[in-house]
Coordinates of C-alpha atoms in Angstrom, one line a residue:
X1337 CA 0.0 0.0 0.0
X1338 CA 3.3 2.5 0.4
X1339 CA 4.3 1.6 -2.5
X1340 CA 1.7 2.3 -4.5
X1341 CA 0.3 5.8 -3.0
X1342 CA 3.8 6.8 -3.8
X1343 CA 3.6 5.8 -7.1
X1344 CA 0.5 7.2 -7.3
X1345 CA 1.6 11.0 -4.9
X1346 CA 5.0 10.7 -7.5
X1347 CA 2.6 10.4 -11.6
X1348 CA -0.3 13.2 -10.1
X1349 CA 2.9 15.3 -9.2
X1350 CA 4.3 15.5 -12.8
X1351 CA 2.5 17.4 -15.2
X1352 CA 3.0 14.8 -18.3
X1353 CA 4.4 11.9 -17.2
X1354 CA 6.7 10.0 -19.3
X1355 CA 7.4 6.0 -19.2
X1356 CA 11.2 5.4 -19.1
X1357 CA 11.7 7.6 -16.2
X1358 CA 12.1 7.1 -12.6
X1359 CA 7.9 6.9 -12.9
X1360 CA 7.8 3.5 -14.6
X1361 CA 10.6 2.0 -11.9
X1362 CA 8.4 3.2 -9.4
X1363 CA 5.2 1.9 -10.6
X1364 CA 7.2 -1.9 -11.2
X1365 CA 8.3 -1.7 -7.4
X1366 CA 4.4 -1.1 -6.9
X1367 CA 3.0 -4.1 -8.8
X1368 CA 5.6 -6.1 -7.5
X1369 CA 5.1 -5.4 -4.2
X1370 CA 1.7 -5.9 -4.2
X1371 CA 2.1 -9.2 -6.3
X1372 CA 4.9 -11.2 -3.6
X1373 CA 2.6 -9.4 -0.6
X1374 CA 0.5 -12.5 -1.5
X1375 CA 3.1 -14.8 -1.6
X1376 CA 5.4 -14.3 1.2
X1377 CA 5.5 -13.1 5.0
X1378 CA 9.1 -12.8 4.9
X1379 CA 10.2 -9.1 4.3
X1380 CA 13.9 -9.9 3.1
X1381 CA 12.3 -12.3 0.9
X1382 CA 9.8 -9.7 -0.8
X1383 CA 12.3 -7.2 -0.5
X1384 CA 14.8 -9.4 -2.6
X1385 CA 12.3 -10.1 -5.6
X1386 CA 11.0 -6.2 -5.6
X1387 CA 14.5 -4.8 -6.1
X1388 CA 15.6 -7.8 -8.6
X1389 CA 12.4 -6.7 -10.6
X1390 CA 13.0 -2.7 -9.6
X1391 CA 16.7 -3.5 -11.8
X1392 CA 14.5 -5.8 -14.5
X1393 CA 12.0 -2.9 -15.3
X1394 CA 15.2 -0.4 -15.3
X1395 CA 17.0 -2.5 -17.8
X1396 CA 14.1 -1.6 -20.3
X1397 CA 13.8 2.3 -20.2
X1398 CA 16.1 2.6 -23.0
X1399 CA 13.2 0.8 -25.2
X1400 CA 11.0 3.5 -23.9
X1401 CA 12.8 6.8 -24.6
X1402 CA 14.7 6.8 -27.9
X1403 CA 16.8 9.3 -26.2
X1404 CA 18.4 6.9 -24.0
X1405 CA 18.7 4.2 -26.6
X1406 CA 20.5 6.7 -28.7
X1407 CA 22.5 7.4 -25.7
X1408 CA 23.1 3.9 -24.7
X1409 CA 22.2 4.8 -20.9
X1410 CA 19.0 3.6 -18.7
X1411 CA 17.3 6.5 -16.9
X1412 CA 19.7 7.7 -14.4
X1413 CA 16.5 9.0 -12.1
X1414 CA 15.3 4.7 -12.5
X1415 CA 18.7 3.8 -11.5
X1416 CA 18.9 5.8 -8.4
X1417 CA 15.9 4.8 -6.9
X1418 CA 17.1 1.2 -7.8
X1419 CA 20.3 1.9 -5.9
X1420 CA 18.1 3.3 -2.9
X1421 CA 16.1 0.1 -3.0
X1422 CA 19.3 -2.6 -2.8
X1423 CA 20.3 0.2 -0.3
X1424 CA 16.7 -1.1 2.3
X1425 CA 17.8 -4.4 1.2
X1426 CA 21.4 -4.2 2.3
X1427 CA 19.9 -2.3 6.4
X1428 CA 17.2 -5.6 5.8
X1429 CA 20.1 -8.2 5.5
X1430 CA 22.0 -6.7 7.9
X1431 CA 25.3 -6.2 5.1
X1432 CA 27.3 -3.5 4.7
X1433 CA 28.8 -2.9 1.3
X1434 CA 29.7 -0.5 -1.6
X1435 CA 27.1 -0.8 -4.4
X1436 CA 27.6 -1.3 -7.9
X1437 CA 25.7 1.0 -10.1
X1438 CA 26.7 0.3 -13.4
X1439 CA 23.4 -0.8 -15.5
X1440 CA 23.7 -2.8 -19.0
X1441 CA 21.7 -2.1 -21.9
X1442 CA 19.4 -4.4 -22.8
X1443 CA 21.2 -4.6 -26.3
X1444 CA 23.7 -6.0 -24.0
X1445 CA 26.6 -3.9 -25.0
X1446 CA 28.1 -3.9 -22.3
X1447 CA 27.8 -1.3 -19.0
X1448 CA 27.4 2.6 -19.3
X1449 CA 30.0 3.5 -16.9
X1450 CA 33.3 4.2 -17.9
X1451 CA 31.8 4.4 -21.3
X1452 CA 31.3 7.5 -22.9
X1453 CA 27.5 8.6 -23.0
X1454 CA 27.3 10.5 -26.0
X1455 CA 24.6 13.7 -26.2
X1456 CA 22.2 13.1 -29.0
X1457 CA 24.1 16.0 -31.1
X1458 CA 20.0 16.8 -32.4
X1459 CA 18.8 16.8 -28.8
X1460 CA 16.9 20.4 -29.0
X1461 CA 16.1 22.6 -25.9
X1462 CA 12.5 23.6 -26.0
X1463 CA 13.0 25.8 -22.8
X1464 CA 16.0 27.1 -21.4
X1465 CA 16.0 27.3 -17.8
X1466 CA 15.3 24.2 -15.1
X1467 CA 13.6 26.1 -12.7
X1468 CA 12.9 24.8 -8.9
X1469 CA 11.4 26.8 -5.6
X1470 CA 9.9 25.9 -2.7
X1471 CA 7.0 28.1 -2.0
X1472 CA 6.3 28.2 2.1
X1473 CA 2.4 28.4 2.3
X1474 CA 0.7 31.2 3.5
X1475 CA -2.6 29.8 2.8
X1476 CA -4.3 26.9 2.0
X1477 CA -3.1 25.5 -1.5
X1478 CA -6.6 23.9 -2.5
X1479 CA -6.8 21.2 -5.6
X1480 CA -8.2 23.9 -7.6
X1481 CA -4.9 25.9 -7.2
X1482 CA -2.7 22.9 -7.7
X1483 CA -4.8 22.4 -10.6
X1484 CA -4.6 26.3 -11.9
X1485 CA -0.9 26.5 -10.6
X1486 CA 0.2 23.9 -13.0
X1487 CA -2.0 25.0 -15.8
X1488 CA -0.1 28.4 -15.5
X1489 CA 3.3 26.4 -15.8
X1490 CA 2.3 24.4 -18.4
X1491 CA 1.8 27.7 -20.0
X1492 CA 5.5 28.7 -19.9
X1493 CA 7.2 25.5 -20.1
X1494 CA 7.2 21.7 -19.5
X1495 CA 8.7 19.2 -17.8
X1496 CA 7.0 20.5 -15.2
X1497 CA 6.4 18.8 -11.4
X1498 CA 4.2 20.6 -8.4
X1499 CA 3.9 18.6 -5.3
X1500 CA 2.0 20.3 -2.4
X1501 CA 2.6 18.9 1.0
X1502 CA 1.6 20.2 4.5
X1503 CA 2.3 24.3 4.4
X1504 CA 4.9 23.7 1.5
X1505 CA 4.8 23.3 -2.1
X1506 CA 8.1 22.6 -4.8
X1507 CA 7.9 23.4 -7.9
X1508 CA 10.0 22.5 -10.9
X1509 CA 9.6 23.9 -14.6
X1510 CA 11.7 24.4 -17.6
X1511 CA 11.2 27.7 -19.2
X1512 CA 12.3 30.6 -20.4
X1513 CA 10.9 33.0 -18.3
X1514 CA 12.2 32.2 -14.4
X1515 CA 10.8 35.2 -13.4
X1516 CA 7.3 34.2 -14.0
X1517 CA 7.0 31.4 -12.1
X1518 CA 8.4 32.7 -9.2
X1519 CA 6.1 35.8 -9.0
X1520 CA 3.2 33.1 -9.5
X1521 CA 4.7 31.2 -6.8
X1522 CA 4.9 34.5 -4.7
X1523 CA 1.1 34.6 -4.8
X1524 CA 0.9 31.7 -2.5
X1525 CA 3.7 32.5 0.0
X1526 CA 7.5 32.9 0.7
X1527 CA 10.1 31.6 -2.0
X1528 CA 13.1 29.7 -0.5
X1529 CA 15.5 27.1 -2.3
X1530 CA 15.7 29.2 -5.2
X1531 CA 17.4 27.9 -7.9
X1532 CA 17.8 28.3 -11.9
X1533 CA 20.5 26.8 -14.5
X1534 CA 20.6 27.2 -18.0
X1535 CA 20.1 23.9 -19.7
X1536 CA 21.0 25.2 -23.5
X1537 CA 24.7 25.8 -21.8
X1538 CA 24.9 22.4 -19.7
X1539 CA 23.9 20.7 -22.9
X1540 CA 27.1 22.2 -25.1
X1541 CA 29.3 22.1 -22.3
X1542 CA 28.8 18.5 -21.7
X1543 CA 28.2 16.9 -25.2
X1544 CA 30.5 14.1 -24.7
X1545 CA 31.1 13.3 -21.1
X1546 CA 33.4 10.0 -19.9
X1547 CA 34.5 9.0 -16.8
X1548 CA 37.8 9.6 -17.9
X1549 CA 37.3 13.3 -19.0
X1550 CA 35.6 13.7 -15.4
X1551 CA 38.8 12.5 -13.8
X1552 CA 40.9 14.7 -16.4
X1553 CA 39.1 17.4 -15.3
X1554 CA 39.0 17.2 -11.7
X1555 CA 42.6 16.8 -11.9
X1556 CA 43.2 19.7 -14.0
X1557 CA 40.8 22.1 -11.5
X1558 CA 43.1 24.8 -9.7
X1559 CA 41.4 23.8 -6.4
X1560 CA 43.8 22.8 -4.4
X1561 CA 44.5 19.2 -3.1
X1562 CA 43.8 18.4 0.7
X1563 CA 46.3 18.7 3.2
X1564 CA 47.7 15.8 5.0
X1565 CA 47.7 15.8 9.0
X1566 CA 51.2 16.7 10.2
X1567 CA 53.2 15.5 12.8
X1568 CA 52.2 18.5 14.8
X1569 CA 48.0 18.4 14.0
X1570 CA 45.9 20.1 16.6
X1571 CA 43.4 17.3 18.9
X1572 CA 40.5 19.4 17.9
X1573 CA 39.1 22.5 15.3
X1574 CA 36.5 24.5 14.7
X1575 CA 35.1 25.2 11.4
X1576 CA 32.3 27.7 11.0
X1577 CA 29.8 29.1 8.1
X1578 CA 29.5 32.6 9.2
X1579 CA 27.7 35.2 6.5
X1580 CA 30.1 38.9 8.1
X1581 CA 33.1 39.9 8.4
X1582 CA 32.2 41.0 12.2
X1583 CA 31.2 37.5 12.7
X1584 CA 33.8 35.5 11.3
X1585 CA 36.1 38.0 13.5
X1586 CA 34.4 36.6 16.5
X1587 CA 34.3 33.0 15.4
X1588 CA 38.0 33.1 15.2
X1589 CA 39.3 35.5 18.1
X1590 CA 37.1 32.5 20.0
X1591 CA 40.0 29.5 18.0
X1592 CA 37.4 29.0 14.9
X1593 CA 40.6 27.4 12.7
X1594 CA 38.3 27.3 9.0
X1595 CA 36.0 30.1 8.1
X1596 CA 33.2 29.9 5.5
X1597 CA 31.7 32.4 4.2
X1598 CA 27.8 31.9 4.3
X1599 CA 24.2 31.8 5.6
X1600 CA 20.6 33.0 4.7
X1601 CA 20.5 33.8 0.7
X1602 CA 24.5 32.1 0.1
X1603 CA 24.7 29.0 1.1
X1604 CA 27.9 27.1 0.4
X1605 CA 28.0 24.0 -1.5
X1606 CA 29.9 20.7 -0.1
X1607 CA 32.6 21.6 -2.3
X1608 CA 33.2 24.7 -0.5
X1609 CA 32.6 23.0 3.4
X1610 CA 35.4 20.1 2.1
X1611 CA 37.7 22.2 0.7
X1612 CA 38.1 24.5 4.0
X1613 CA 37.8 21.5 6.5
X1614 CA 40.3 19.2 4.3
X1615 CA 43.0 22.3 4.8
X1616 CA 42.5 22.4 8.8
X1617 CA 45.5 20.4 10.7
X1618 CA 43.2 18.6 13.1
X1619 CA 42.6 15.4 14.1
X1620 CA 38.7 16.2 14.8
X1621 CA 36.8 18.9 13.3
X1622 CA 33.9 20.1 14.1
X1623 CA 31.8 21.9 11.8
X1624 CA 29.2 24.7 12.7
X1625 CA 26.7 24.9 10.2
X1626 CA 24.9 28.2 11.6
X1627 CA 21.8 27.8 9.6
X1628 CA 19.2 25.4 9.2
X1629 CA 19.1 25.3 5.3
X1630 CA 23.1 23.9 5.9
X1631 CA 23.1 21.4 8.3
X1632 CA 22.7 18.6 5.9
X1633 CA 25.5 20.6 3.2
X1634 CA 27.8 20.2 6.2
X1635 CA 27.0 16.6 6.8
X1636 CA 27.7 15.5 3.5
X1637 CA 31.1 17.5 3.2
X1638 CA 31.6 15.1 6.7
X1639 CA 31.0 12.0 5.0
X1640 CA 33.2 12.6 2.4
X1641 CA 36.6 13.3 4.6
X1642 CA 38.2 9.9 5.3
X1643 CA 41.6 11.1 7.1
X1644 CA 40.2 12.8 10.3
X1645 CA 37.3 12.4 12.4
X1646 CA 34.8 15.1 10.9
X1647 CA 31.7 16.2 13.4
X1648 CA 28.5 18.5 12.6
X1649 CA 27.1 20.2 15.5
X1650 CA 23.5 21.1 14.2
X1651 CA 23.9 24.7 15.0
X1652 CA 20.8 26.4 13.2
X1653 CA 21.5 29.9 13.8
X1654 CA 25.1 32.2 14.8
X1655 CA 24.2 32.5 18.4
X1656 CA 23.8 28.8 18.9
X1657 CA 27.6 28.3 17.4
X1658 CA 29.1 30.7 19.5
X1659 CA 27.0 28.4 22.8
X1660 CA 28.8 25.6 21.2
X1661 CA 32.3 27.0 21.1
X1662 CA 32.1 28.6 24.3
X1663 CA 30.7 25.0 25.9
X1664 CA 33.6 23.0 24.5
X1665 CA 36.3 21.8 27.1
X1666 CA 39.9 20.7 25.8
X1667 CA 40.0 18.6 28.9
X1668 CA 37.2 16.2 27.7
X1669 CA 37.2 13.7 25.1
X1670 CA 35.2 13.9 21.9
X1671 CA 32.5 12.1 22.8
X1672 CA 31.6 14.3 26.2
X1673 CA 32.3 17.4 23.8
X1674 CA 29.7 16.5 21.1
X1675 CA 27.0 16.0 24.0
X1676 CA 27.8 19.2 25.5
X1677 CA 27.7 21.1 22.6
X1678 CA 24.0 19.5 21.4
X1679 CA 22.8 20.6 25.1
X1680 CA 24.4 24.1 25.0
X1681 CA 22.5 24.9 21.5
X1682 CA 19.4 23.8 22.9
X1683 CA 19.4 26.1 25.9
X1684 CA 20.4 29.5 23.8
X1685 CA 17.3 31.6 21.9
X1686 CA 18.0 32.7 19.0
X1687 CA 16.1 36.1 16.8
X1688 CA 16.9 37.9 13.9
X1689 CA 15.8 41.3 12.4
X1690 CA 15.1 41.9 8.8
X1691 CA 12.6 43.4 6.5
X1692 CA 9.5 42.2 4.6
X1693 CA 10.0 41.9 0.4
X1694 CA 6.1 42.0 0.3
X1695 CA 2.9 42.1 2.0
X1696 CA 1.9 39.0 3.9
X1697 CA 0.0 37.7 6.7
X1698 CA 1.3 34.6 8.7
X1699 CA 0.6 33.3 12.6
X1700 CA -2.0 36.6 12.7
X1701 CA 0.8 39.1 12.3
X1702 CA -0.2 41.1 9.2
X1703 CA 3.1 42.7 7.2
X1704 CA 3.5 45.2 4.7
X1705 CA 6.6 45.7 2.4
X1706 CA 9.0 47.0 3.4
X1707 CA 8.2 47.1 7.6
X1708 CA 10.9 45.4 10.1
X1709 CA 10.5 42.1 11.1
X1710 CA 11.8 39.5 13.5
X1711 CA 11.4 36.1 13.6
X1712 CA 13.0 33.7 16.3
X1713 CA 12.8 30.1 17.0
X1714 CA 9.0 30.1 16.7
X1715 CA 8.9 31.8 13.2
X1716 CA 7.5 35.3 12.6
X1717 CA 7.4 37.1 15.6
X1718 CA 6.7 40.5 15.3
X1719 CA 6.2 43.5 12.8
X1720 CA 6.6 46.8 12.4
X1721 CA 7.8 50.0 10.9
X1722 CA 9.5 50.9 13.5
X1723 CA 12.7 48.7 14.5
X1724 CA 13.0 49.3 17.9
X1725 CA 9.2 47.9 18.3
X1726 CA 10.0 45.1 16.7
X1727 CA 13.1 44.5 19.2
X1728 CA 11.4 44.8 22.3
X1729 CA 8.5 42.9 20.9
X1730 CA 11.0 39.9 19.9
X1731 CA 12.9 40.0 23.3
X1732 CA 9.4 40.4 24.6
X1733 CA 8.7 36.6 23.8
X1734 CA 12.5 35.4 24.3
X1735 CA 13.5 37.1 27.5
X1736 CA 12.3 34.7 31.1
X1737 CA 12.9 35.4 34.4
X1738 CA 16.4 33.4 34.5
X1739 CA 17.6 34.4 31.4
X1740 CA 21.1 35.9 32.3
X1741 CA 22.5 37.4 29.2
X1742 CA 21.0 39.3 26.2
X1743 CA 23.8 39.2 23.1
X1744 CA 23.6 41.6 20.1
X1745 CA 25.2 41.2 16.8
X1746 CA 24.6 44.3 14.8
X1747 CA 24.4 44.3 10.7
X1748 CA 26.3 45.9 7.8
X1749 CA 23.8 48.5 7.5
X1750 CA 23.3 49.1 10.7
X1751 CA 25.6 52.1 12.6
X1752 CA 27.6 51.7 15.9
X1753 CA 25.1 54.6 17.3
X1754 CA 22.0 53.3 16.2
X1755 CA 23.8 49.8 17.2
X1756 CA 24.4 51.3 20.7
X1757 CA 21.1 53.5 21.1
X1758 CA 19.2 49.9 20.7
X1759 CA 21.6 48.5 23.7
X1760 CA 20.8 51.0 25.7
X1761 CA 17.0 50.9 24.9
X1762 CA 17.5 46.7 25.8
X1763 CA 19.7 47.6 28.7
X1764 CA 16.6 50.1 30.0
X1765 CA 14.1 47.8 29.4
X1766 CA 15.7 45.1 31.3
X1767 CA 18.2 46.6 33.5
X1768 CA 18.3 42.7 35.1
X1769 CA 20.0 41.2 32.5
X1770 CA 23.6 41.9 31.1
X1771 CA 24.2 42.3 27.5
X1772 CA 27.0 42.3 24.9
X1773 CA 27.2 44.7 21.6
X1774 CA 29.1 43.0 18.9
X1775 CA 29.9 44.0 15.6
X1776 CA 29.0 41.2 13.1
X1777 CA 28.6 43.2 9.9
X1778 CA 26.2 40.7 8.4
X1779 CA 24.3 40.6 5.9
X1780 CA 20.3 40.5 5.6
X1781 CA 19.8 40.6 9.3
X1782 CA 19.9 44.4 11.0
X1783 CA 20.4 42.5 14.3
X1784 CA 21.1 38.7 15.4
X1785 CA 20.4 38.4 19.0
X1786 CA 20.8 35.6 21.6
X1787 CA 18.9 35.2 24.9
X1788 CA 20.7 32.7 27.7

């Protein structure tokens, strides 16, 4: 019964879905599942003949698609869902391996990888730009808007894919007019996980791709190669993502050894996490994400580095790094460390100060362009065209009895006297509680602040 409502949630999500695709291996995992559900009570034993047929029904794609018969490739989409399913039957068996992933064509001319897949040089481009946003709800996305949403994109492009879920809805769309479907998408809510690439370019610059050129390439790239631990390499480093000059000067006055440049609207890539963390002489590193929409970046740039012991503290916003870093003790062993730091970002409240792109209502707070607001570990917390009000209205729902200590990190376009007039302002309204002006010169954020 999974198995089929997600074959069924993943076809009503694609506007005009094509057999030869990840679609058709999904729908053969859902008739054989259904099928050896009346045959068997064993799950390894179901689990075996689903992803044997899973790898069956991806061997014929190619027949499907001329595209990938010209090509000489199954559909890549089919074959990582087919590696995901030997991956539940390896956690089922209780093995631990690598996984093959070359697929033969059913010609039987041997496997795709380390092969060249040729292009089809007449492939044509119909629409420029792949397209993809996450829309955060702001109201309730009905069937009727689903339906009239993807009308609209269907309009400007194809390949097109809506799938509306809770109080979020992604979108993907090839067009050639980006623009247009994210000021749709702005009619329903916030835009986050922007993205656009241009496929006419991706298609020239990769017209004949091997395994071989890959590698040739890689080792031509002027990135530089890791560093090897020396003699001499440090027990333990820091490693932060930090979007401010001010705040990457705090992260390293408090022993940050790797600085990333980062955060809300510039998030780094794993590329950029690796090459930083590969560079740090350390025999354990931990890495400081500082944003929510980067914790799982950092993770995999952890995966990937085999020579130290790599650790991602899920900090979530700046103020919850600096608890971690100020929780660590040298005296303790890793394991102590890592719990300490997980408790410390859990007991620090974290708010920030921007401004609204447009008018909005969410959680009863109604916003116009343009006013101030905050939003804190909740969400949206206040508004207001006036910024102090929207401070005090913040710390308002942030500030208890015990708290002890009210941090400020002011923004790049924010003065030191306005900076200090809003300290004083905090230090009057709570005259109980110390507090700390710092200079983080960040960006999108007037203020960060922290409440411990």
């Amino acid at each position: 019964n999974a198995a089929q409502r997600a074959c069924e949630t993943a076809y009503k999500a694609v506007m005009k879905p094509k057999e030869g695709t990840i679609l058709t291996v999904a729908k053969g995992i859902s008739e054989k599942a259904h099928e050896v559900a009346t045959t068997t009570d064993d799950m390894l034993e179901a689990m075996e003949q689903i992803t044997d047929y899973a790898q069956t029904v991806l061997e014929k794609t190619p027949d499907m698609l001329p595209v990938l018969k010209e090509a000489g490739v199954v559909d890549s989409g089919g074959q990582g869902l087919v590696c995901v399913m030997y991956g539940f039957l390896d956690v089922l068996s209780g093995k631990v391996s690598d996984i093959d992933i070359e697929s033969k064509a059913p010609t039987g001319g041997g496997t795709v990888t380390g092969k060249k897949a040729k292009i089809a040089d007449d492939l044509e481009i119909t629409f420029g730009y792949c397209t993809e946003f996450i829309i955060l709800l702001d109201r309730e996305f009905t069937e009727k808007d689903e339906e009239e949403f993807k009308a609209f994109l269907n309009s400007i492009g194809d390949s097109i894919v809506c799938v509306a879920l809770d109080d979020v809805v992604k979108i993907h769309v090839h067009t050639d007019h980006p623009g247009e479907a994210f000021e749709k998408g702005l009619t329903y809510g916030q835009l986050t996980n922007m993205k656009v690439d241009n496929l006419r370019e991706e298609v020239e610059e990769n017209r004949v791709v091997s395994d071989d050129d890959v590698k040739s390439a890689r080792a031509s790239e002027s990135v530089s190669k890791p560093v090897a631990l020396s003699e001499n390499a440090k027990e333990v480093a820091f490693v932060a993502v930090v979007a401010g000059k001010g705040l990457a000067e705090i992260f390293t006055d408090m022993g940050a050894d790797g600085i990333i440049e980062g955060g809300q609207t510039m998030n780094p890539s794993t590329d950029d996490i690796l090459g930083v963390v590969e560079k740090v002489d350390a025999k354990t590193i931990y890495i400081l994400p500082n944003n929510s929409n980067i914790v799982l970046t950092a993770s995999q740039a952890a995966d990937l580095v085999t020579d130290r012991n790599v650790v991602v503290i899920p900090t979530k916003t700046v103020p919850q790094g600096i608890s971690a870093v100020v929780s660590f003790d040298p005296t303790a062993d890793a394991g102590t460390n890592t719990a300490a730091m997980n408790e410390a970002i859990g007991l620090v409240k974290s708010g920030q100060i921007t401004y609204a792109v447009r008018d909005t209502s969410i959680d009863g707070i109604n916003v116009s362009e343009g006013d101030f607001i905050a939003i804190n570990d909740d969400g949206l917390a206040a508004s207001d065209t006036v910024l102090s009000k929207v401070m005090l209205s913040m710390l308002e729902q942030m500030v208890e009895d015990d708290s002890e200590l009210i941090s400020i990190y002011y923004g790049e376009d924010v003065s030191m006297e306005d900076a200090e007039a809003m300290e004083k302002l905090i230090q009057e309204t709570y005259p109980d509680k110390e507090t700390d002006l710092q200079n983080g010169a960040q960006k999108v954020y007037y203020y960060i602040v922290s409440v411990e």
